Coordinates of C-alpha atoms in Angstrom, one line a residue:
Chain M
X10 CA -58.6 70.0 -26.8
X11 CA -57.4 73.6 -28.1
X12 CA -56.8 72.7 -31.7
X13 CA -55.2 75.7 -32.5
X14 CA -52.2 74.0 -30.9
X15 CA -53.1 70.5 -31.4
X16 CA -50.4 69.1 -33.6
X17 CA -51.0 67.0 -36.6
X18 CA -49.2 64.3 -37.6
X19 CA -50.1 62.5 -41.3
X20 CA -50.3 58.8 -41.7
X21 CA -49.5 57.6 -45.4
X22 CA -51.8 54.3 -46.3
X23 CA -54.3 53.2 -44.5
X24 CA -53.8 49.2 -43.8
X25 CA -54.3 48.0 -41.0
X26 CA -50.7 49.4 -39.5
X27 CA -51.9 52.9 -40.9
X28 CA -55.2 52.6 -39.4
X29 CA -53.8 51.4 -35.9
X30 CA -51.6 53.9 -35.4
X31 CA -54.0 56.6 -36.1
X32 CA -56.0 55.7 -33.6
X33 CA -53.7 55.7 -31.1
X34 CA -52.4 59.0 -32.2
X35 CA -55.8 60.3 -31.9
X36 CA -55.6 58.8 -28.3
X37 CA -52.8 60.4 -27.6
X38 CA -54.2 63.6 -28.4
X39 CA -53.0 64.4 -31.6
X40 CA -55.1 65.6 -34.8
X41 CA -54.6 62.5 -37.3
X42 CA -55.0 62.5 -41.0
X43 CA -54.8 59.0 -42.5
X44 CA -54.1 59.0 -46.8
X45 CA -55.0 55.8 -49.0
X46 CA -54.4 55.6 -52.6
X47 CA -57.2 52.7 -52.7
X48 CA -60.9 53.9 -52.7
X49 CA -61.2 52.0 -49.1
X50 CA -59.3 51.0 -46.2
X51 CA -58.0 48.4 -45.2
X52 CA -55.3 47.7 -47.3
X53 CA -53.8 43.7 -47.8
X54 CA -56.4 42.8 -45.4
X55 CA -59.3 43.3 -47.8
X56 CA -58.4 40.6 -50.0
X57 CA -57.9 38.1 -47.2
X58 CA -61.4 35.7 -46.0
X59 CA -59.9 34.2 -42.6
X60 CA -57.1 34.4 -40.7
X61 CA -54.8 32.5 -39.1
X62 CA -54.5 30.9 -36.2
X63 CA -57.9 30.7 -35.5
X64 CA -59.5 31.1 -39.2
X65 CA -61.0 34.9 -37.8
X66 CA -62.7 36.3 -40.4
X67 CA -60.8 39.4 -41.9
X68 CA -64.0 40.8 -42.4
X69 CA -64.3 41.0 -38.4
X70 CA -61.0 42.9 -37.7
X71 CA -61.0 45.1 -40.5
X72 CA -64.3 46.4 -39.0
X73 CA -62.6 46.4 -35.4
X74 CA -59.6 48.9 -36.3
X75 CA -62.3 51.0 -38.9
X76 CA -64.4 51.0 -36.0
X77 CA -61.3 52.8 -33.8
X78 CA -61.1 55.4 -36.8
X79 CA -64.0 58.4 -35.4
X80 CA -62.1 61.3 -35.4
X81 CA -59.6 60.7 -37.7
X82 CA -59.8 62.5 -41.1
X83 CA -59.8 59.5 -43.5
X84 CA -58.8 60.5 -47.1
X85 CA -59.2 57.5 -49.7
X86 CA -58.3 57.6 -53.1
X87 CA -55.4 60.2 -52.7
X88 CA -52.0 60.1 -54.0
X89 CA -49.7 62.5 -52.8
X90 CA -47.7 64.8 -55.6
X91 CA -45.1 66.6 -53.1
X92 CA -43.6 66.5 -50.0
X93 CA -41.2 69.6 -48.8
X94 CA -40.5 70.4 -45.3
X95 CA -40.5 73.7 -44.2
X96 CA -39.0 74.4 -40.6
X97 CA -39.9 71.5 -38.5
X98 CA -43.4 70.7 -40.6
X99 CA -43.6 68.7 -43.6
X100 CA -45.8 70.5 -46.5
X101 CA -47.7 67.6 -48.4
X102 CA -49.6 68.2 -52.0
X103 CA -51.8 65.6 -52.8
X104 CA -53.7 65.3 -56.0
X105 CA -56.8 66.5 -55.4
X106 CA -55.4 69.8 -54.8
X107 CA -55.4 69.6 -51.2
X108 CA -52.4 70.7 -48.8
X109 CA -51.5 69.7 -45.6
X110 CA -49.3 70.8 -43.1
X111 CA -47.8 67.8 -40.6
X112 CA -45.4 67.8 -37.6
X113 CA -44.6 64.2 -38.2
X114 CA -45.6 62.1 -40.7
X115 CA -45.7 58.3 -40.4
X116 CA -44.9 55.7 -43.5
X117 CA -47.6 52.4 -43.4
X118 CA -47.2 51.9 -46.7
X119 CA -47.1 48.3 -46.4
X120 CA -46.2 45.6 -48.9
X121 CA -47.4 43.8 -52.1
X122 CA -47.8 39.5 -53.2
X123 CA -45.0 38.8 -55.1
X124 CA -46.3 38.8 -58.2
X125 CA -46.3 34.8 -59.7
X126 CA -45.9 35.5 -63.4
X127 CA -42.4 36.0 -62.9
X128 CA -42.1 32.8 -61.2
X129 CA -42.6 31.6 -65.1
X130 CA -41.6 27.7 -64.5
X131 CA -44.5 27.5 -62.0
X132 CA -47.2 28.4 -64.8
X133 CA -49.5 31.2 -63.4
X134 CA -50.6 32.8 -65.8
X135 CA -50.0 30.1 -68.6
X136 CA -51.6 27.4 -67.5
X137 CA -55.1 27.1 -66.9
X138 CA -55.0 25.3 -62.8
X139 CA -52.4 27.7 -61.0
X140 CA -53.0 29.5 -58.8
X141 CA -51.5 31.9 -56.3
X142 CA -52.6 31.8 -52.3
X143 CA -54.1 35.3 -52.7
X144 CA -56.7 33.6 -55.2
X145 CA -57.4 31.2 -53.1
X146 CA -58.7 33.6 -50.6
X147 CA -60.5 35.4 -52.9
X148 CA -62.4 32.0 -54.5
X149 CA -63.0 31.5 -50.6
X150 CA -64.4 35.2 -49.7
X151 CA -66.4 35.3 -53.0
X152 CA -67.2 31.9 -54.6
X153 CA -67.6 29.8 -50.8
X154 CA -65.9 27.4 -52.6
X155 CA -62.5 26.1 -54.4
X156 CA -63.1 25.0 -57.7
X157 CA -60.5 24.1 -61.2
X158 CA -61.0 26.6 -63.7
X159 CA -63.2 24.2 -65.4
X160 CA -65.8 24.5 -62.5
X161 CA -64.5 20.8 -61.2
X162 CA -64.3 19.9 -57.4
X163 CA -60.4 19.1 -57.1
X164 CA -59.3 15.8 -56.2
X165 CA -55.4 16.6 -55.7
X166 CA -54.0 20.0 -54.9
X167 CA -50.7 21.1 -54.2
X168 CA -49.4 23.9 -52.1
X169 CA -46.0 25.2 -53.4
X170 CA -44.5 27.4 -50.4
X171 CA -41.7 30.0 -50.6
X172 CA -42.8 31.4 -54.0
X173 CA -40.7 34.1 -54.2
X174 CA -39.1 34.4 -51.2
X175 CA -35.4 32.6 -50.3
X176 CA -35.3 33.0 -54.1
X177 CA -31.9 34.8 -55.9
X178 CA -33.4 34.7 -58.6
X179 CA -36.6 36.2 -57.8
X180 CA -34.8 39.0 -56.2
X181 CA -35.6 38.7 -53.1
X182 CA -33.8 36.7 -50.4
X183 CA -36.1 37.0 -47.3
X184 CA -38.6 34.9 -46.3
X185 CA -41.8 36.4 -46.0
X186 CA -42.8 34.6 -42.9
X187 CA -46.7 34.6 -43.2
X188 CA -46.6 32.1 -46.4
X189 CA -46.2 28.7 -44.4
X190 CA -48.8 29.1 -41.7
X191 CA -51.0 30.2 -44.4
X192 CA -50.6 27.1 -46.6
X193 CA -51.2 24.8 -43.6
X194 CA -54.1 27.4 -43.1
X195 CA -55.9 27.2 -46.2
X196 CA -54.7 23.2 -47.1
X197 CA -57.0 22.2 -44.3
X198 CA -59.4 24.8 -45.4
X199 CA -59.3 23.0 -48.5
X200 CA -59.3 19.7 -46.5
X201 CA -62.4 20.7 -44.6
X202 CA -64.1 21.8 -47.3
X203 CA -63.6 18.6 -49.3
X204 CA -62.0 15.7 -46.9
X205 CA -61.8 13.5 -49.8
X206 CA -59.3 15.4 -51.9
X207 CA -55.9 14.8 -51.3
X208 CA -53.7 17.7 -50.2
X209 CA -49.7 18.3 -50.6
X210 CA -47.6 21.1 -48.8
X211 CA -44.4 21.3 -51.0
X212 CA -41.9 22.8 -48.8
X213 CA -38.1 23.7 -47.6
X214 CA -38.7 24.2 -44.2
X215 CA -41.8 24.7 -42.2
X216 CA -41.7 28.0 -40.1
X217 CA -44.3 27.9 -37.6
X218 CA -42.2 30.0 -35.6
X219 CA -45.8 31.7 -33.6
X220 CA -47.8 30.9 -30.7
X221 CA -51.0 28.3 -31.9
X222 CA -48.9 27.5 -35.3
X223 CA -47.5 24.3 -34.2
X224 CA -50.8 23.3 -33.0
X225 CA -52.3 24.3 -37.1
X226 CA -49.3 22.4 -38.7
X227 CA -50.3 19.6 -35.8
X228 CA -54.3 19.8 -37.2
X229 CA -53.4 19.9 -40.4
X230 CA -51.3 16.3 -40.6
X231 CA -54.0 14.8 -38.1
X232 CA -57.2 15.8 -38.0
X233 CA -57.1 17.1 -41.7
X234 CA -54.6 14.9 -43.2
X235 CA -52.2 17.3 -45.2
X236 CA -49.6 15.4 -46.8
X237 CA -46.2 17.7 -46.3
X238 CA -43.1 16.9 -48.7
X239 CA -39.9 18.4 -48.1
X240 CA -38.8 19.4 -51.6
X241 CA -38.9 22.4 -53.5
X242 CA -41.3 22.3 -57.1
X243 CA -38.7 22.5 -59.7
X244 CA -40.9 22.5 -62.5
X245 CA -44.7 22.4 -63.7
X246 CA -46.2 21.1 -67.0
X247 CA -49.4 21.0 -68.1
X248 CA -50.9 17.7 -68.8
X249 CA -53.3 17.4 -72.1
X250 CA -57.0 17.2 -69.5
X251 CA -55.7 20.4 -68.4
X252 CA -53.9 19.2 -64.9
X253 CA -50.5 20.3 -63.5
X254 CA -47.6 17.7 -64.0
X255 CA -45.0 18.2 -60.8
X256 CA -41.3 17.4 -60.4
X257 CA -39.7 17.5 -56.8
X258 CA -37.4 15.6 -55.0
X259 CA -39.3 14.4 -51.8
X260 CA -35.8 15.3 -50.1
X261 CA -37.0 13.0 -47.1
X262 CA -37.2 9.8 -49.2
X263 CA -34.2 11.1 -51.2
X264 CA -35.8 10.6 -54.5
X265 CA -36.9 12.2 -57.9
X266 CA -40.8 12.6 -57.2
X267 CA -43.4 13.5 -59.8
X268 CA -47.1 13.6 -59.5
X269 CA -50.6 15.5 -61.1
X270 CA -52.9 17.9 -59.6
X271 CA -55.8 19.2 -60.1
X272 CA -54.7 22.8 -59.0
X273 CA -51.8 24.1 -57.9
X274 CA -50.9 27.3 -55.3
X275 CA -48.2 28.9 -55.2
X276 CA -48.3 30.6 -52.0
X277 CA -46.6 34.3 -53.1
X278 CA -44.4 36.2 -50.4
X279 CA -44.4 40.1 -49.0
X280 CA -42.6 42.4 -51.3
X281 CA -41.6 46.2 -50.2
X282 CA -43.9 48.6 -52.4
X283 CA -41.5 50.9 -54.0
X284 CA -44.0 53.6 -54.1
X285 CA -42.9 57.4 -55.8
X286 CA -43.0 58.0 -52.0
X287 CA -39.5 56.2 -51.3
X288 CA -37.4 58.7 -53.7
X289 CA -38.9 61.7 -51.7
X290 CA -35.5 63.7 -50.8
X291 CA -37.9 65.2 -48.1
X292 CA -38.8 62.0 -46.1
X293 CA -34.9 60.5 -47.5
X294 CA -35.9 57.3 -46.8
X295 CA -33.3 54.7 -47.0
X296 CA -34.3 51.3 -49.0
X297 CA -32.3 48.2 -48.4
X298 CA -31.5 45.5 -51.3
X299 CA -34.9 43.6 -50.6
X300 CA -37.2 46.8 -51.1
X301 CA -38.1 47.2 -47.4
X302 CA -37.3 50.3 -45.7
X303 CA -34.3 50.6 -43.3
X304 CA -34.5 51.8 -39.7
X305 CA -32.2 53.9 -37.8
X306 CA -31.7 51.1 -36.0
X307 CA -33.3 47.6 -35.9
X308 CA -33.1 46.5 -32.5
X309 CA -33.9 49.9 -31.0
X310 CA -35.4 51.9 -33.1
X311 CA -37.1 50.4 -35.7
X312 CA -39.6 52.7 -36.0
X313 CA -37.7 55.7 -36.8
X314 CA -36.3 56.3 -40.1
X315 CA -33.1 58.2 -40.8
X316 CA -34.9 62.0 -41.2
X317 CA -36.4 63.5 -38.1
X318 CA -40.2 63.2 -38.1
X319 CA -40.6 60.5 -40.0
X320 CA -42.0 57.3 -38.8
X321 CA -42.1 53.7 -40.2
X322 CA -44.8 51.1 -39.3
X323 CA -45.9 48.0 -40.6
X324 CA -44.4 45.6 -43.4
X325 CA -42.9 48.4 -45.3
X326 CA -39.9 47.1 -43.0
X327 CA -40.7 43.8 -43.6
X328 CA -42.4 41.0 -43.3
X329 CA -44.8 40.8 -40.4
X330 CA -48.4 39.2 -39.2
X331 CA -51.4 40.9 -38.2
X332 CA -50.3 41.2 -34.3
X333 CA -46.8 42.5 -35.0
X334 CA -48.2 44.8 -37.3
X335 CA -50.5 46.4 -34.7
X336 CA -47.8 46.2 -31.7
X337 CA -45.1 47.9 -34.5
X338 CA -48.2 50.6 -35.1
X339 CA -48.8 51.3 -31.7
X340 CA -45.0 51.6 -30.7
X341 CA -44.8 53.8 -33.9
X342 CA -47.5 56.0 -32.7
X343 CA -45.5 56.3 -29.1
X344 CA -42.4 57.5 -31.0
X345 CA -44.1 60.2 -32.6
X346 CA -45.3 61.3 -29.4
X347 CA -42.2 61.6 -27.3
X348 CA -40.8 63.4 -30.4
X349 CA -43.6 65.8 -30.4
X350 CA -43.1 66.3 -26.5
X351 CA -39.5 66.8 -27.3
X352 CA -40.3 69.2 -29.8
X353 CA -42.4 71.1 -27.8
Chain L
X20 CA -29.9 -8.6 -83.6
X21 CA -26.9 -7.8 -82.4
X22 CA -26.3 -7.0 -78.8
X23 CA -24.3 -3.6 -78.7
X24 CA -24.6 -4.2 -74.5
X25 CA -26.6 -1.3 -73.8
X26 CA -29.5 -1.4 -71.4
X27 CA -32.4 0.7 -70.2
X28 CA -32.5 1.8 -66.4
X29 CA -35.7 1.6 -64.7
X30 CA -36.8 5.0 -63.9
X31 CA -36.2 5.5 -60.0
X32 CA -38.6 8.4 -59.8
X33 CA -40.9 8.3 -57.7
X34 CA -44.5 8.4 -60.0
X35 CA -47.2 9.3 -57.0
X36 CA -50.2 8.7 -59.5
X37 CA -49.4 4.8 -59.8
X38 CA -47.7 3.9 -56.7
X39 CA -49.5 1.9 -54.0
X40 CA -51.4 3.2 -51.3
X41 CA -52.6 0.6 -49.8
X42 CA -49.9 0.2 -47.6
X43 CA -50.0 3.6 -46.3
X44 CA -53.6 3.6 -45.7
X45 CA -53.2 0.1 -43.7
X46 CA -50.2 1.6 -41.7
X47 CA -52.0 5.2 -41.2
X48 CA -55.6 3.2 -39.9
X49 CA -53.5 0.7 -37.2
X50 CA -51.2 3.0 -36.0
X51 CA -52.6 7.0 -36.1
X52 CA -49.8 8.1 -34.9
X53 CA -47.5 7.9 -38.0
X54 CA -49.0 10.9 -38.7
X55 CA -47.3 12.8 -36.8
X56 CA -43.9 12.7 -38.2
X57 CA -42.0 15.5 -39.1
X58 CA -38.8 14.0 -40.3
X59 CA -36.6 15.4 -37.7
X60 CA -34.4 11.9 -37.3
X61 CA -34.4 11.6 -34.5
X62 CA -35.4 8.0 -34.3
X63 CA -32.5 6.9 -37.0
X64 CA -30.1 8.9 -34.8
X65 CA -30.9 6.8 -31.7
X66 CA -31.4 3.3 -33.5
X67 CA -29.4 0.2 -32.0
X68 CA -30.0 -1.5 -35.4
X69 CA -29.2 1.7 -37.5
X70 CA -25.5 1.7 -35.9
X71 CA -24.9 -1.9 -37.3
X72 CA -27.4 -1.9 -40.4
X73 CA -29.2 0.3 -43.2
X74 CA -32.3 0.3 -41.3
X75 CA -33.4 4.1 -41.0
X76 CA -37.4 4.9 -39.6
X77 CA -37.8 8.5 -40.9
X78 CA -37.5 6.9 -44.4
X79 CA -38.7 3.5 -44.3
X80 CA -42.5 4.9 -43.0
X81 CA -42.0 8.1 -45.2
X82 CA -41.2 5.3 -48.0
X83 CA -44.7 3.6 -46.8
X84 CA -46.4 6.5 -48.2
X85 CA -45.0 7.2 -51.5
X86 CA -45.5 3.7 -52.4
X87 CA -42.2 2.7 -52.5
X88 CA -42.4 -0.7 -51.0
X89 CA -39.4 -3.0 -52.6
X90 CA -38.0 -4.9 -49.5
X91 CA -39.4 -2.9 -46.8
X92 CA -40.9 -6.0 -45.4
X93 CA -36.7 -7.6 -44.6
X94 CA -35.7 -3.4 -44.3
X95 CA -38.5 -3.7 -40.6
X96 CA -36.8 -6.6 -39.9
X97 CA -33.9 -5.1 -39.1
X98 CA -35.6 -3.4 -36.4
X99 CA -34.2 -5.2 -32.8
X100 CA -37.9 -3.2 -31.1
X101 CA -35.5 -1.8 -28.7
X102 CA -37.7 1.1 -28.0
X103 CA -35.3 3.8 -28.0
X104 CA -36.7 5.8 -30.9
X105 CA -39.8 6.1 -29.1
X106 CA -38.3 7.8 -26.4
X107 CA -36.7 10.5 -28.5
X108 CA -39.6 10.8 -30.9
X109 CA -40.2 14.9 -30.4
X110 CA -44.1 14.2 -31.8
X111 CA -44.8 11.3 -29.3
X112 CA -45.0 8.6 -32.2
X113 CA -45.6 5.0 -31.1
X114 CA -42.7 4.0 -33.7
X115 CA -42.3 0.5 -32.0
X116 CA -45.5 -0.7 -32.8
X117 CA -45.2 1.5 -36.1
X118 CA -42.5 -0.6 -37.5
X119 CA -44.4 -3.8 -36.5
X120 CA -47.5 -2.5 -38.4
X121 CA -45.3 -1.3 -41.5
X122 CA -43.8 -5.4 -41.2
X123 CA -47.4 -7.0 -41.0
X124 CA -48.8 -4.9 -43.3
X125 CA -45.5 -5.3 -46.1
X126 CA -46.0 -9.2 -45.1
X127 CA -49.3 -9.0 -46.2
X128 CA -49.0 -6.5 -49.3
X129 CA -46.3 -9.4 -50.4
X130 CA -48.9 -11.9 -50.2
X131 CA -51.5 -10.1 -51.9
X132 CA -53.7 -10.6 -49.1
X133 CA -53.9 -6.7 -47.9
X134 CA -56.8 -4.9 -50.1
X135 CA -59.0 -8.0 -48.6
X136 CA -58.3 -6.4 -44.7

């Protein structure tokens, strides 16, 4: 291709909706550069060990969409300083001096775990056997194995879902739709890993709303035996060996209900990242009250935001799994296209 | 001492660290299929019995397993085995023979005579 007229479009954060939609602008013909604040791509994705439905190792389809990236000028640890558009192009400054000149740029900039300390009644962060879901993953990915902070084997563990999601008072009123099928996920990880510990989903309702998840939720109370209670944890104390005392109602039973773990997991939800990025009055994006970004429109154009030329992909809209991340990318990436073929 | 005519409630809480399993474990090895439920109700909706008595399904098993037992053994037989709920069940349960399991097993709990099954 004659890249003295080969347009270049600029990708901002390299998860996995950054990284797909690179490399099918690069398909499409178009010079790609793809910018990561983190030293590596890969964004979310790197802290996970396995995925759902199938327990795929993240390891495996990180390396699959890196693997799609030859071409595609990949610059980690940058931040961008400035963003002005001049004409049609947008003028990016980032902070290692660097400028580059893009006739669309697309937003990936994904989400982050609610962070549990704010969650206070739950405990993370106070007491010693709380955990969040993202620490699970990571004692699976690096340890092998799920221990209490004491080094113990558990005997009891309770998954708390919807931590910080349907919550007023956390701020955020969505629900983050990944959070249940990863409970039921990593409780008969847990399950598998030690059948002889008991395991509890705490939860509101169960959304297993993809292909294969009714099947997990299936697994999990059969073959794994995951005990589920309908009830959300009102409150957590810590007993004096250290354990987590629980009060829900079991809303089924219609009764007060209260019980001690060994560890508890508070399976955190998807929060927009309010990066500097979304007060550029160059890309003017518009935030909604939750912290994602807002479309143009959300049936029919959810990948366009409301300035010409720039894109949206990924869970910086909201919530989304791994699949409608990549179909949200790739649809992204043919927006851009029949813009620049418009433009041309 | 005098009697001011106050008294202490037993706590109804549910405490999962001393209630009963044994029950549960009896009901879950004879009939598998318990473990299936999901609550949706749809059993109690149908029930001939539940029209004319207190006898609801979804919480008498769900009951099993949080140990709380009191009368559960004259609650199943309530139960006219009709069959109806098992036609509705969404999750395929085999609740007919699940309340008759729930009854032997409460019969036997009663008696003390389940932990030597």
């Amino acid at each position: 291709m004659d890249t003295s007229s080969q347009r270049h479009v600029v990708v901002i954060g390299a998860g996995i909706a950054g990284m797909e939609a690179s490399a099918q602008l690069q398909g499409l013909g178009y010079a790609v550069t793809l910018l990561e604040e983190q030293p590596q791509t890969g964004g979310n994705l790197l802290t996970w060990d396995r995925l759902f439905p199938f327990k795929r190792p993240a390891s495996e389809v990180l390396g699959e969409l890196r693997s799609r990236l030859g071409g595609i000028h990949v610059l980690t640890s940058r931040r961008i300083l400035n963003i002005e558009k001049l004409n049609a192009q947008f003028i990016l400054t980032v902070n290692d001096g660097t400028v580059l000149t893009a006739d669309a740029v697309l937003v990936a900039t994904g989400f982050k775990p609610f962070d549990a300390y704010r969650k206070e009644e739950y405990g993370y962060g106070i007491y010693d056997n709380v955990f969040t879901s993202v620490d699970i993953e990571r004692m699976f990915r690096e340890e092998r194995r799920i221990l209490t902070r004491s080094g113990e084997v558990p005997r009891r563990v309770g998954f708390i879902h919807c931590v910080g999601s349907r919550d007023e008072k956390a701020g955020n009123r969505y629900c983050s739709k990944v959070c249940c099928v990863t409970a039921v996920k990593q409780a008969s990880e847990l399950k598998e890993m030690y059948p002889d510990c008991e395991v509890f989903c705490f939860y509101m309702d169960l959304r297993m709303f993809d292909r294969h998840y009714e099947q997990m939720y299936l697994d999990a109370q059969t073959r794994y035996g995951v005990t589920f209670v309908r009830g959300r944890l009102s409150e957590a104390a810590e007993t004096i060996d250290k354990r987590i005392a629980i009060k829900v109602e079991d809303t089924l039973v219609g009764k007060p209900m209260k019980m001690t773990v060994d560890m508890l997991v508070l399976m955190v939800g998807m929060e927009g990242r309010t990066t500097q990025l979304y007060n550029s009055p160059t890309l003017g994006l518009s935030v909604g009250k939750d912290r994602f970004l807002n479309a143009v429109d959300e049936y029919t154009d959810n990948n366009l935001s409301r300035t010409e030329g720039v894109f949206l992909a990924g869970t910086c809209t909201g919530p989304k799994h791994i699949p409608e991340v990549l179909a949200d990318a790739g649809a992204a990436a043919l927006r851009i296209h029949r813009y620049l073929c418009q433009k041309a | 001492m005098v009697n001011f005519g106050f008294t202490i409630n037993k706590s109804t809480r549910i405490d999962y660290d001393q209630a009963s399993k044994d029950v549960s474990r009896y009901v879950i090895a004879h009939e598998p299929s318990a473990l299936l439920c999901i609550g949706c109700g749809c059993c109690t909706a149908t029930c001939s019995a539940g029209q004319f008595t207190p006898f609801n399904l979804r919480r008498i098993q769900l009951q099993v397993h949080r140990g709380e037992l009191a009368r559960l053994e004259q609650e199943t037989e309530k139960c006219m085995l009709c069959g109806k709920c098992q036609m509705v069940c969404p999750r395929g349960v085999n609740t007919r023979h699940l309340v008759m399991t729930i009854h032997k097993a409460m019969t036997l709990y009663n008696r003390g005579e389940l932990k030597d099954l």
